[in-house]
Short mmCIF file of C-alpha atoms and ligand atoms in Angstrom, two decimals:
data_model
loop_
_atom_site.label_atom_id
_atom_site.label_comp_id
_atom_site.label_asym_id
_atom_site.label_seq_id
_atom_site.Cartn_x
_atom_site.Cartn_y
_atom_site.Cartn_z
CA MET G 2 67.73 136.61 35.97
CA THR G 3 65.08 139.28 37.33
CA PRO G 4 65.49 141.12 39.65
CA LYS G 5 63.45 139.23 41.38
CA GLU G 6 65.21 135.52 40.68
CA ALA G 7 68.48 137.62 42.07
CA TYR G 8 67.27 138.14 44.70
CA ASP G 9 66.24 135.41 46.25
CA THR G 10 69.66 133.65 44.88
CA LEU G 11 71.17 136.55 46.82
CA ILE G 12 69.27 135.89 50.34
CA SER G 13 69.15 131.91 50.60
CA GLU G 14 73.21 132.10 50.19
CA VAL G 15 73.33 135.22 53.18
CA VAL G 16 71.28 132.98 54.64
CA LYS G 17 73.39 130.04 54.87
CA VAL G 18 76.47 131.55 55.59
CA SER G 19 74.88 133.86 58.34
CA LEU G 20 74.20 130.61 59.82
CA LEU G 21 77.96 129.17 59.26
CA LEU G 22 78.20 132.96 61.64
CA SER G 23 76.36 132.01 64.42
CA VAL G 24 78.81 129.74 65.89
CA ARG G 25 80.77 132.27 66.44
CA GLY G 26 78.03 133.23 69.03
CA LEU G 27 78.58 129.62 70.71
CA LEU G 28 81.97 130.09 70.83
CA THR G 29 82.01 133.57 71.91
CA TRP G 30 79.28 132.17 74.77
CA ASP G 31 81.89 129.33 75.13
CA GLN G 32 85.02 131.58 75.56
CA ARG G 33 83.59 133.75 78.37
CA THR G 34 82.13 131.24 80.68
CA TYR G 35 84.14 127.46 80.28
CA MET G 36 86.71 127.19 78.00
CA PRO G 37 90.01 125.92 79.23
CA LYS G 38 92.11 128.67 79.02
CA LYS G 39 95.13 126.94 76.85
CA ALA G 40 91.91 126.79 73.97
CA ALA G 41 92.73 130.47 73.74
CA ARG G 42 94.78 130.57 70.66
CA PHE G 43 93.48 127.92 68.04
CA ARG G 44 89.78 129.93 69.47
CA GLY G 45 90.98 133.13 68.04
CA MET G 46 92.13 131.12 65.08
CA GLN G 47 88.91 130.00 64.62
CA TYR G 48 87.19 133.09 65.19
CA SER G 49 89.68 134.99 61.91
CA VAL G 50 88.91 131.98 59.20
CA LEU G 51 85.13 132.49 59.69
CA ALA G 52 85.35 136.16 59.62
CA GLU G 53 88.12 135.58 57.08
CA TYR G 54 84.93 133.70 55.33
CA ALA G 55 82.13 136.59 55.68
CA HIS G 56 84.26 139.47 54.17
CA ASP G 57 85.57 136.63 51.22
CA PHE G 58 81.62 136.09 50.49
CA ILE G 59 80.46 139.87 50.66
CA THR G 60 83.54 141.60 48.75
CA SER G 61 82.62 138.82 45.92
CA ASP G 62 81.80 139.69 42.43
CA ARG G 63 79.05 137.18 42.25
CA PHE G 64 77.49 139.17 46.17
CA ARG G 65 78.03 142.40 43.96
CA SER G 66 76.49 141.26 40.79
CA LEU G 67 73.22 139.87 42.60
CA LEU G 68 72.74 142.99 44.98
CA GLU G 69 72.93 144.97 42.12
CA ARG G 70 70.35 142.94 39.98
CA ALA G 71 68.07 143.10 42.84
CA GLU G 72 68.13 146.29 43.46
CA GLU G 73 66.78 147.10 40.52
CA GLY G 74 63.16 145.34 41.67
CA ASP G 75 60.92 147.95 42.69
CA TRP G 76 61.31 147.33 46.20
CA GLU G 77 59.14 149.38 49.14
CA ARG G 78 62.12 151.04 51.50
CA ASN G 79 60.34 149.19 54.94
CA SER G 80 59.47 146.21 52.96
CA ARG G 81 61.51 142.75 53.78
CA GLU G 82 63.04 142.66 50.51
CA GLY G 83 63.26 146.70 50.83
CA MET G 84 65.40 146.82 54.01
CA ASN G 85 67.34 143.43 53.42
CA LEU G 86 68.88 145.10 50.31
CA PHE G 87 69.40 148.26 52.30
CA TRP G 88 71.10 146.72 55.19
CA LEU G 89 73.11 144.36 52.49
CA ARG G 90 74.29 147.35 50.52
CA ARG G 91 75.23 149.05 53.43
CA GLU G 92 77.24 146.30 54.64
CA TYR G 93 79.00 145.83 50.91
CA ASP G 94 79.48 149.56 50.38
CA HIS G 95 81.31 149.18 54.54
CA GLN G 96 83.42 146.00 53.44
CA MET G 97 84.51 147.71 49.68
CA LYS G 98 85.76 151.37 51.58
CA LEU G 99 88.07 149.68 54.30
CA PRO G 100 91.11 147.75 52.92
CA LYS G 101 91.18 144.57 54.34
CA GLU G 102 94.54 145.74 55.90
CA LEU G 103 93.69 148.30 57.13
CA GLN G 104 91.01 146.25 58.91
CA LEU G 105 93.36 143.67 60.21
CA ARG G 106 95.40 146.60 61.94
CA ILE G 107 92.93 147.90 64.37
CA VAL G 108 92.00 144.37 64.80
CA LYS G 109 95.48 143.58 65.51
CA LEU G 110 96.32 146.40 67.39
CA ALA G 111 92.70 146.52 69.67
CA THR G 112 94.47 142.48 70.46
CA GLU G 113 97.24 144.69 71.90
CA MET G 114 96.30 147.13 73.57
CA GLU G 115 93.46 145.19 75.51
CA VAL G 116 96.56 143.48 77.15
CA LEU G 117 98.04 146.73 78.07
CA TRP G 118 95.24 148.46 79.23
CA ARG G 119 94.85 145.62 81.88
CA GLU G 120 98.20 146.25 82.93
CA ALA G 121 98.08 150.45 82.74
CA LYS G 122 94.92 149.17 84.89
CA ARG G 123 95.93 147.31 87.69
CA ASP G 124 99.24 149.47 87.74
CA ASP G 125 97.48 152.95 87.71
CA ASP G 126 100.16 153.94 84.61
CA PRO G 127 98.65 155.69 81.74
CA SER G 128 101.91 155.69 80.18
CA LYS G 129 101.66 151.78 79.53
CA VAL G 130 98.66 152.74 77.12
CA LEU G 131 98.50 155.67 75.78
CA PRO G 132 100.78 156.03 73.11
CA LEU G 133 98.48 152.66 71.69
CA LEU G 134 95.46 154.16 72.20
CA LYS G 135 96.44 157.34 69.87
CA GLU G 136 97.50 154.91 66.80
CA MET G 137 94.06 153.36 67.39
CA VAL G 138 92.82 156.89 67.30
CA SER G 139 94.35 157.42 64.00
CA LEU G 140 93.54 154.48 62.79
CA LYS G 141 90.04 155.32 63.63
CA ARG G 142 90.48 158.90 61.94
CA GLU G 143 91.38 157.30 59.25
CA VAL G 144 88.43 154.70 59.01
CA ALA G 145 85.80 157.53 59.43
CA GLU G 146 87.56 159.96 55.90
CA ARG G 147 87.35 156.52 54.39
CA LEU G 148 83.60 155.53 55.51
CA GLY G 149 82.97 159.74 54.86
CA TYR G 150 80.57 161.29 56.54
CA GLU G 151 78.36 164.81 56.25
CA ASN G 152 79.29 167.53 59.41
CA GLU G 153 82.14 165.59 61.17
CA PRO G 154 84.31 161.99 61.32
CA TYR G 155 82.72 160.89 64.68
CA ASP G 156 79.78 161.08 62.55
CA ALA G 157 80.81 158.01 60.59
CA LEU G 158 82.10 156.28 63.73
CA LEU G 159 78.81 157.01 65.68
CA ASP G 160 77.11 155.61 62.19
CA GLY G 161 78.15 152.53 62.55
CA TYR G 162 76.63 151.23 65.81
CA GLU G 163 73.32 153.61 65.49
CA PRO G 164 72.75 153.86 61.79
CA GLY G 165 71.58 156.84 60.66
CA LEU G 166 72.27 158.67 64.03
CA LYS G 167 74.81 161.98 63.85
CA ALA G 168 76.23 163.29 66.62
CA THR G 169 74.31 166.83 67.10
CA GLU G 170 71.44 164.89 67.50
CA VAL G 171 72.67 163.34 70.37
CA GLU G 172 74.63 166.56 71.53
CA GLU G 173 70.77 167.81 71.70
CA VAL G 174 68.93 165.33 73.40
CA PHE G 175 72.28 164.35 75.47
CA SER G 176 72.86 168.78 76.85
CA TYR G 177 68.85 168.34 77.69
CA ILE G 178 69.17 165.67 80.20
CA LYS G 179 73.27 167.04 81.85
CA THR G 180 71.20 170.25 82.38
CA GLU G 181 68.05 168.34 84.64
CA THR G 182 69.81 165.81 85.97
CA VAL G 183 72.38 168.19 87.52
CA LYS G 184 69.63 169.72 88.56
CA LEU G 185 67.54 166.94 89.63
CA LEU G 186 71.26 165.82 91.45
CA ARG G 187 70.80 168.76 93.80
CA LYS G 188 67.98 168.00 95.09
CA VAL G 189 69.27 164.31 96.07
CA MET G 190 72.47 165.86 97.85
CA GLU G 191 70.37 168.47 99.73
CA ALA G 192 68.32 165.63 101.28
CA ARG G 193 71.11 163.29 101.44
CA GLU G 194 72.62 165.72 103.85
CA ARG G 195 69.43 165.66 105.46
CA GLY G 196 70.13 162.28 106.38
CA LYS G 197 67.99 161.09 103.53
CA VAL G 198 69.86 157.65 102.69
CA PRO G 199 69.22 153.84 103.04
CA ASN G 200 69.83 152.39 106.07
CA ARG G 201 72.44 150.38 104.15
CA GLU G 202 73.60 148.18 107.39
CA LEU G 203 70.26 146.31 107.31
CA PHE G 204 70.96 144.54 104.23
CA ALA G 205 74.81 144.27 105.99
CA GLY G 206 75.77 140.14 105.39
CA ARG G 207 76.35 136.84 103.42
CA TYR G 208 73.46 135.56 100.42
CA PRO G 209 75.01 132.09 99.47
CA VAL G 210 75.65 131.94 95.95
CA ALA G 211 73.79 129.10 95.09
CA ARG G 212 70.80 130.68 96.72
CA GLN G 213 70.73 133.72 94.73
CA ARG G 214 71.51 130.93 91.50
CA GLU G 215 67.73 130.11 92.68
CA PHE G 216 66.44 132.84 93.34
CA ASN G 217 67.41 134.27 90.26
CA LEU G 218 66.24 130.86 88.05
CA PHE G 219 63.04 131.83 90.17
CA LEU G 220 63.03 135.29 88.74
CA LEU G 221 63.72 134.52 85.14
CA ARG G 222 60.15 131.48 85.51
CA GLU G 223 57.69 134.28 86.80
CA ILE G 224 58.80 136.78 84.00
CA GLY G 225 58.41 134.23 81.13
CA TYR G 226 62.10 133.78 79.78
CA ASP G 227 62.29 130.12 78.12
CA LEU G 228 64.38 128.11 79.77
CA ASP G 229 64.72 125.36 77.35
CA ALA G 230 65.19 128.03 74.38
CA GLY G 231 68.06 129.65 76.64
CA ARG G 232 70.73 129.27 79.78
CA LEU G 233 71.84 131.00 82.88
CA ASP G 234 75.48 130.50 83.30
CA GLU G 235 77.94 132.94 85.52
CA THR G 236 81.10 135.01 84.65
CA THR G 237 82.47 138.16 85.43
CA HIS G 238 81.10 140.50 82.54
CA PRO G 239 77.77 139.38 81.78
CA PHE G 240 75.88 139.35 78.43
CA ALA G 241 73.83 138.03 76.24
CA VAL G 242 74.52 135.92 73.52
CA ARG G 243 71.55 134.76 70.65
CA ILE G 244 72.77 132.03 68.85
CA THR G 245 69.85 130.99 67.29
CA PRO G 246 66.15 132.18 67.41
CA ASN G 247 65.52 129.23 70.35
CA ASP G 248 68.79 129.69 71.83
CA VAL G 249 69.61 132.68 73.21
CA ARG G 250 71.64 132.45 76.39
CA ILE G 251 72.61 134.53 79.40
CA THR G 252 74.63 135.06 81.92
CA THR G 253 75.05 137.10 85.21
CA ARG G 254 78.07 137.00 88.60
CA TYR G 255 77.04 137.10 91.93
CA LYS G 256 78.77 138.65 94.54
CA GLU G 257 78.11 136.81 98.23
CA GLU G 258 78.00 140.45 100.14
CA ASP G 259 75.60 142.36 97.23
CA LEU G 260 72.67 140.39 96.38
CA PRO G 261 71.07 142.65 93.83
CA ASP G 262 73.61 143.18 92.06
CA GLY G 263 73.19 139.39 90.79
CA ILE G 264 69.72 140.44 90.08
CA PHE G 265 69.79 143.93 88.18
CA SER G 266 72.82 142.15 85.92
CA THR G 267 70.40 138.75 85.12
CA LEU G 268 67.48 140.96 85.20
CA HIS G 269 69.34 143.70 81.88
CA GLU G 270 70.66 140.08 80.17
CA MET G 271 67.02 139.12 80.15
CA GLY G 272 65.38 142.47 78.53
CA HIS G 273 68.17 141.57 76.12
CA ALA G 274 67.30 137.80 75.74
CA LEU G 275 64.21 138.49 75.64
CA TYR G 276 64.52 140.58 72.99
CA GLY G 277 66.46 138.48 70.95
CA MET G 278 64.05 135.69 71.34
CA GLY G 279 61.01 137.96 70.29
CA LEU G 280 62.39 138.60 66.62
CA PRO G 281 61.10 136.80 63.98
CA GLU G 282 62.13 133.98 63.69
CA GLU G 283 61.58 133.47 59.82
CA TRP G 284 63.69 135.85 59.11
CA PHE G 285 66.17 134.53 61.12
CA GLY G 286 69.46 135.26 59.32
CA GLU G 287 68.66 137.76 56.86
CA PRO G 288 69.92 141.63 57.84
CA VAL G 289 65.85 142.16 58.97
CA GLY G 290 66.26 139.35 61.55
CA ASN G 291 68.02 141.15 63.02
CA ALA G 292 67.86 144.02 66.10
CA ALA G 293 66.99 147.72 64.90
CA SER G 294 70.36 148.65 66.72
CA LEU G 295 71.96 149.16 69.72
CA SER G 296 70.75 151.29 71.66
CA VAL G 297 67.18 149.89 71.17
CA HIS G 298 69.25 146.41 72.46
CA GLU G 299 70.02 148.27 75.50
CA SER G 300 66.47 150.43 75.07
CA GLN G 301 64.76 146.57 75.92
CA SER G 302 67.52 145.64 79.17
CA ARG G 303 67.09 148.69 80.98
CA PHE G 304 63.53 148.53 80.97
CA TRP G 305 63.41 144.85 82.23
CA GLU G 306 66.23 146.21 84.97
CA ASN G 307 65.21 149.24 85.61
CA VAL G 308 61.16 151.02 84.49
CA VAL G 309 60.11 147.31 85.87
CA GLY G 310 63.16 145.59 88.20
CA ARG G 311 63.65 148.52 89.93
CA SER G 312 60.19 150.08 90.26
CA PRO G 313 58.09 149.10 94.07
CA GLU G 314 55.44 147.37 92.57
CA PHE G 315 58.09 144.80 91.55
CA TRP G 316 59.20 144.63 94.97
CA GLU G 317 55.78 144.28 96.48
CA ARG G 318 55.35 140.70 94.77
CA PHE G 319 58.86 139.33 94.87
CA TYR G 320 59.82 140.81 98.13
CA PRO G 321 58.01 137.81 99.88
CA TYR G 322 59.64 135.23 97.93
CA LEU G 323 62.67 137.18 98.05
CA ARG G 324 62.66 137.13 101.98
CA ALA G 325 61.84 132.80 101.72
CA PHE G 326 64.85 132.07 100.29
CA PHE G 327 67.47 134.60 102.43
CA PRO G 328 65.55 135.31 105.95
CA ASN G 329 68.58 137.71 106.92
CA LEU G 330 65.90 139.42 105.58
CA TYR G 331 62.97 139.43 107.70
CA GLY G 332 64.64 142.64 109.56
CA ALA G 333 64.21 144.69 106.68
CA PRO G 334 61.09 146.72 105.48
CA MET G 335 60.84 145.85 101.96
CA GLU G 336 60.54 150.54 101.59
CA GLU G 337 63.86 149.94 102.61
CA PHE G 338 64.36 147.11 100.11
CA VAL G 339 63.04 149.68 97.22
CA PHE G 340 65.72 153.14 98.19
CA LEU G 341 68.38 150.49 98.24
CA ILE G 342 68.17 149.61 94.48
CA ASN G 343 66.68 153.11 94.14
CA ASP G 344 69.66 154.91 95.44
CA ILE G 345 71.43 158.03 93.98
CA ARG G 346 74.83 159.08 94.83
CA PRO G 347 77.39 160.57 92.57
CA SER G 348 80.66 157.62 92.05
CA PHE G 349 83.35 157.54 90.04
CA ILE G 350 82.48 153.47 88.07
CA ARG G 351 79.75 154.05 85.34
CA ILE G 352 78.85 150.30 85.84
CA GLU G 353 78.11 150.79 90.13
CA ALA G 354 76.53 154.09 88.43
CA ASP G 355 72.74 154.75 90.01
CA GLU G 356 70.08 155.59 86.93
CA LEU G 357 70.28 159.62 87.23
CA THR G 358 74.19 159.95 87.51
CA TYR G 359 74.51 157.20 85.10
CA ASN G 360 74.21 159.07 82.58
CA LEU G 361 75.97 161.90 82.95
CA HIS G 362 79.01 159.38 82.89
CA ILE G 363 78.06 158.51 79.29
CA ILE G 364 78.01 162.06 78.65
CA LEU G 365 81.49 162.90 80.04
CA ARG G 366 82.41 159.88 77.49
CA PHE G 367 80.38 161.01 74.35
CA GLU G 368 82.30 164.76 74.37
CA LEU G 369 85.85 163.23 75.05
CA GLU G 370 85.61 160.76 71.90
CA ARG G 371 83.88 162.80 69.87
CA ALA G 372 86.65 165.08 70.94
CA MET G 373 88.92 162.85 70.50
CA ILE G 374 88.20 161.67 66.60
CA ASN G 375 87.56 165.47 65.52
CA GLY G 376 91.45 166.23 66.22
CA GLN G 377 89.91 168.43 68.67
CA LEU G 378 91.31 166.80 71.59
CA ASP G 379 94.96 165.57 71.29
CA VAL G 380 95.08 161.75 73.43
CA SER G 381 97.87 163.14 75.22
CA ASP G 382 96.16 165.41 77.10
CA LEU G 383 92.98 162.40 77.42
CA PRO G 384 93.99 161.90 81.37
CA GLU G 385 93.55 165.53 82.15
CA ALA G 386 90.80 166.57 80.13
CA TRP G 387 88.74 162.82 81.93
CA ASN G 388 89.07 164.52 85.53
CA GLU G 389 88.68 168.17 84.54
CA LYS G 390 85.51 167.21 82.96
CA PHE G 391 85.01 164.95 85.91
CA LYS G 392 85.11 167.53 88.49
CA GLU G 393 82.86 169.46 86.47
CA MET G 394 80.02 167.36 85.66
CA PHE G 395 80.33 165.38 89.11
CA GLY G 396 82.26 167.91 92.05
CA MET G 397 84.34 165.58 92.14
CA GLU G 398 88.04 164.40 91.08
CA PRO G 399 88.56 160.93 90.35
CA PRO G 400 91.43 159.25 92.84
CA SER G 401 92.93 157.65 90.27
CA HIS G 402 93.50 156.95 87.20
CA ARG G 403 91.99 153.49 87.48
CA GLU G 404 88.82 154.70 88.37
CA GLY G 405 88.89 157.25 85.84
CA PHE G 406 89.87 157.69 82.23
CA LEU G 407 91.35 153.90 82.39
CA GLN G 408 88.05 151.96 84.07
CA ASP G 409 85.94 150.92 80.82
CA ILE G 410 87.23 148.98 77.54
CA HIS G 411 85.64 150.24 75.14
CA TRP G 412 88.46 152.44 73.64
CA TYR G 413 90.93 150.06 74.25
CA SER G 414 88.96 147.33 72.54
CA GLY G 415 88.66 150.16 69.54
CA SER G 416 84.82 150.55 69.81
CA PHE G 417 84.16 154.86 69.83
CA GLY G 418 80.68 155.90 69.10
CA TYR G 419 79.58 152.81 71.17
CA PHE G 420 78.59 154.64 74.37
CA PRO G 421 75.89 157.21 74.11
CA THR G 422 73.95 154.17 72.95
CA TYR G 423 73.68 153.17 76.43
CA THR G 424 72.13 156.65 77.37
CA LEU G 425 70.03 156.36 74.15
CA GLY G 426 69.07 153.27 75.67
CA ASN G 427 67.41 154.98 78.75
CA VAL G 428 65.64 157.77 76.29
CA MET G 429 63.98 154.56 74.41
CA ALA G 430 62.93 152.87 77.45
CA ALA G 431 60.90 155.72 79.18
CA GLN G 432 59.52 156.25 76.19
CA ILE G 433 58.31 152.97 75.89
CA ARG G 434 57.12 152.69 79.01
CA ALA G 435 54.83 155.95 79.12
CA LYS G 436 53.26 154.84 75.96
CA MET G 437 52.72 151.68 77.04
CA SER G 438 51.45 153.34 80.35
CA ASP G 439 48.73 154.83 78.36
CA GLU G 440 47.86 151.63 76.82
CA ILE G 441 47.86 149.20 80.03
CA ASP G 442 47.98 149.66 83.34
CA LEU G 443 52.12 149.21 84.20
CA GLN G 444 52.24 149.17 87.85
CA ARG G 445 49.01 146.29 87.98
CA ALA G 446 50.13 144.14 85.77
CA VAL G 447 53.23 143.99 87.69
CA ARG G 448 52.34 143.72 91.14
CA GLU G 449 50.13 141.19 89.87
CA GLY G 450 52.60 139.54 88.04
CA GLU G 451 51.18 139.46 84.13
CA PHE G 452 54.42 140.29 83.24
CA ALA G 453 53.47 138.27 79.65
CA ARG G 454 51.41 141.17 78.98
CA ILE G 455 54.18 143.37 79.64
CA LEU G 456 55.99 141.74 77.11
CA GLY G 457 53.49 140.98 74.73
CA TRP G 458 53.19 144.78 73.99
CA LEU G 459 56.80 145.38 73.02
CA ARG G 460 56.92 141.38 70.98
CA SER G 461 53.82 143.58 68.89
CA LYS G 462 55.65 147.57 68.96
CA ILE G 463 58.94 146.73 68.89
CA HIS G 464 60.05 142.82 68.95
CA ARG G 465 58.78 141.56 65.70
CA HIS G 466 59.68 144.61 63.38
CA GLY G 467 63.05 142.95 63.30
CA ALA G 468 65.37 145.62 61.45
CA LEU G 469 62.58 146.31 59.52
CA TYR G 470 63.32 150.27 59.99
CA LEU G 471 66.17 152.61 61.56
CA SER G 472 65.34 153.11 65.54
CA LYS G 473 64.45 156.24 64.75
CA ASP G 474 61.79 155.09 62.74
CA LEU G 475 61.38 152.38 64.96
CA ILE G 476 60.40 154.46 67.78
CA ASN G 477 58.56 156.45 66.51
CA LEU G 478 56.41 153.50 65.23
CA ALA G 479 55.60 151.86 68.58
CA THR G 480 54.91 155.55 70.87
CA GLY G 481 54.21 158.13 68.41
CA GLU G 482 57.12 160.44 68.19
CA PRO G 483 61.44 159.64 67.83
CA PRO G 484 63.16 159.50 70.51
CA LYS G 485 62.75 162.06 73.38
CA ALA G 486 64.76 162.76 76.44
CA LYS G 487 61.67 164.56 78.04
CA TYR G 488 60.08 160.72 79.32
CA LEU G 489 63.39 160.38 80.72
CA MET G 490 63.43 163.08 83.00
CA ASP G 491 60.77 163.40 84.05
CA TYR G 492 60.45 159.30 84.82
CA LEU G 493 63.35 160.64 86.34
CA ALA G 494 62.59 163.01 88.52
CA ARG G 495 59.39 161.72 89.88
CA LYS G 496 61.94 159.06 90.98
CA VAL G 497 63.55 162.05 92.76
CA GLU G 498 60.95 163.20 94.41
CA ARG G 499 59.74 159.90 95.40
CA PHE G 500 62.99 159.10 97.88
CA TYR G 501 63.98 162.53 98.16
CA GLY G 502 61.17 164.90 97.90
CO1 LIG E 30 72.94 145.90 77.83
#
């Protein structure tokens, strides 16, 4: 068998397995939207069988020998073939380094811990979950040791979410963001004390969910999300899922008393979905047909949610429609609405945070999880460490652990190294915005509703490349520079100036 023949055989089998595994997306969507409660146990078994099938496929001798033979070919690194082999080799090594028992133990522990975490959160009682978290951290440290790293254990876990990225690089980006954010926040707080705050009273009231549903669908259509290749449904924790290239679904949530919440949650998930719809269809099932990384994914959601959706131009276009849908807004000027959705005020909860302080929430989590994984912070000291750090960064102490270290599910489902991707997504979104603005009049395009031009830019510079490049290289290719936090901080400084200056 020539390397080319080995490659072709390998890829055709990989694609077949991927097609089978793509039903997982459908199962997840169903589970988080309409699945009857009693279906949970067998649904769990369905996932396990699929996971086991995938594991056996990739760790088989046949897979290894096809991969090795294919790798003898003379492929260019960033060609479709070269990158497919890069991702497959990475996945193969990963699976071989981690014994199946260890992986199963982690899955089992995570399932148990999620239940206890909910109880700990409900009762505001850390002791319910800390012992299991301690066990999880030690298992994750074992994973890091087995996977290997150059500088520190945490890198091995970070690499799982953001291939090739090192903690020291994250630290450099984050320390700049931290310093600049604290400066901007001081400015905002002074202005707030002088009475510069949006008039929330103007927006108090009820916004019927049925009307919200219609408005959100209207927005999706206007922007260009293809409802014949997707759906909008409702759930508690909104998400987007790409089942196949022409079936990329989103979910949102509506609060009757909070109109912006649903809108921005829809725009966020739409951003993820537009990326999923723009990935090369003919590469579906091959590793290069996937998104480049989590942070690139998040850059797309934040771009539509924040850069576009919170801009004054967006509401110059849509506020008249919003009023037509919700006549109670006739007493509220557009400028006040724009201020409301851009208001900056520190809060304890990450998912309720504004664009500026959001990154501080992430930096706090990054520093703590890095210290835990590297063995510098004992899990039993986490609650105090969290509160101390929070006070240092935000100037206030969480009134409860529920509003402190127990708020997010990530650690309690075994995800360490995931948090940084949120802020890196913000970094990339702002950089993309800057570069795009050199080429098209972004503000005008938004005001005129020329979303196809914006989406076209993203399609050609980001989406169509799939996972042909590591995220750093992709951003470099799209914007002429590797990710730099300067663009994010410039963007946020302008925002602070506009609303609080
Ligand atoms: Co997201």
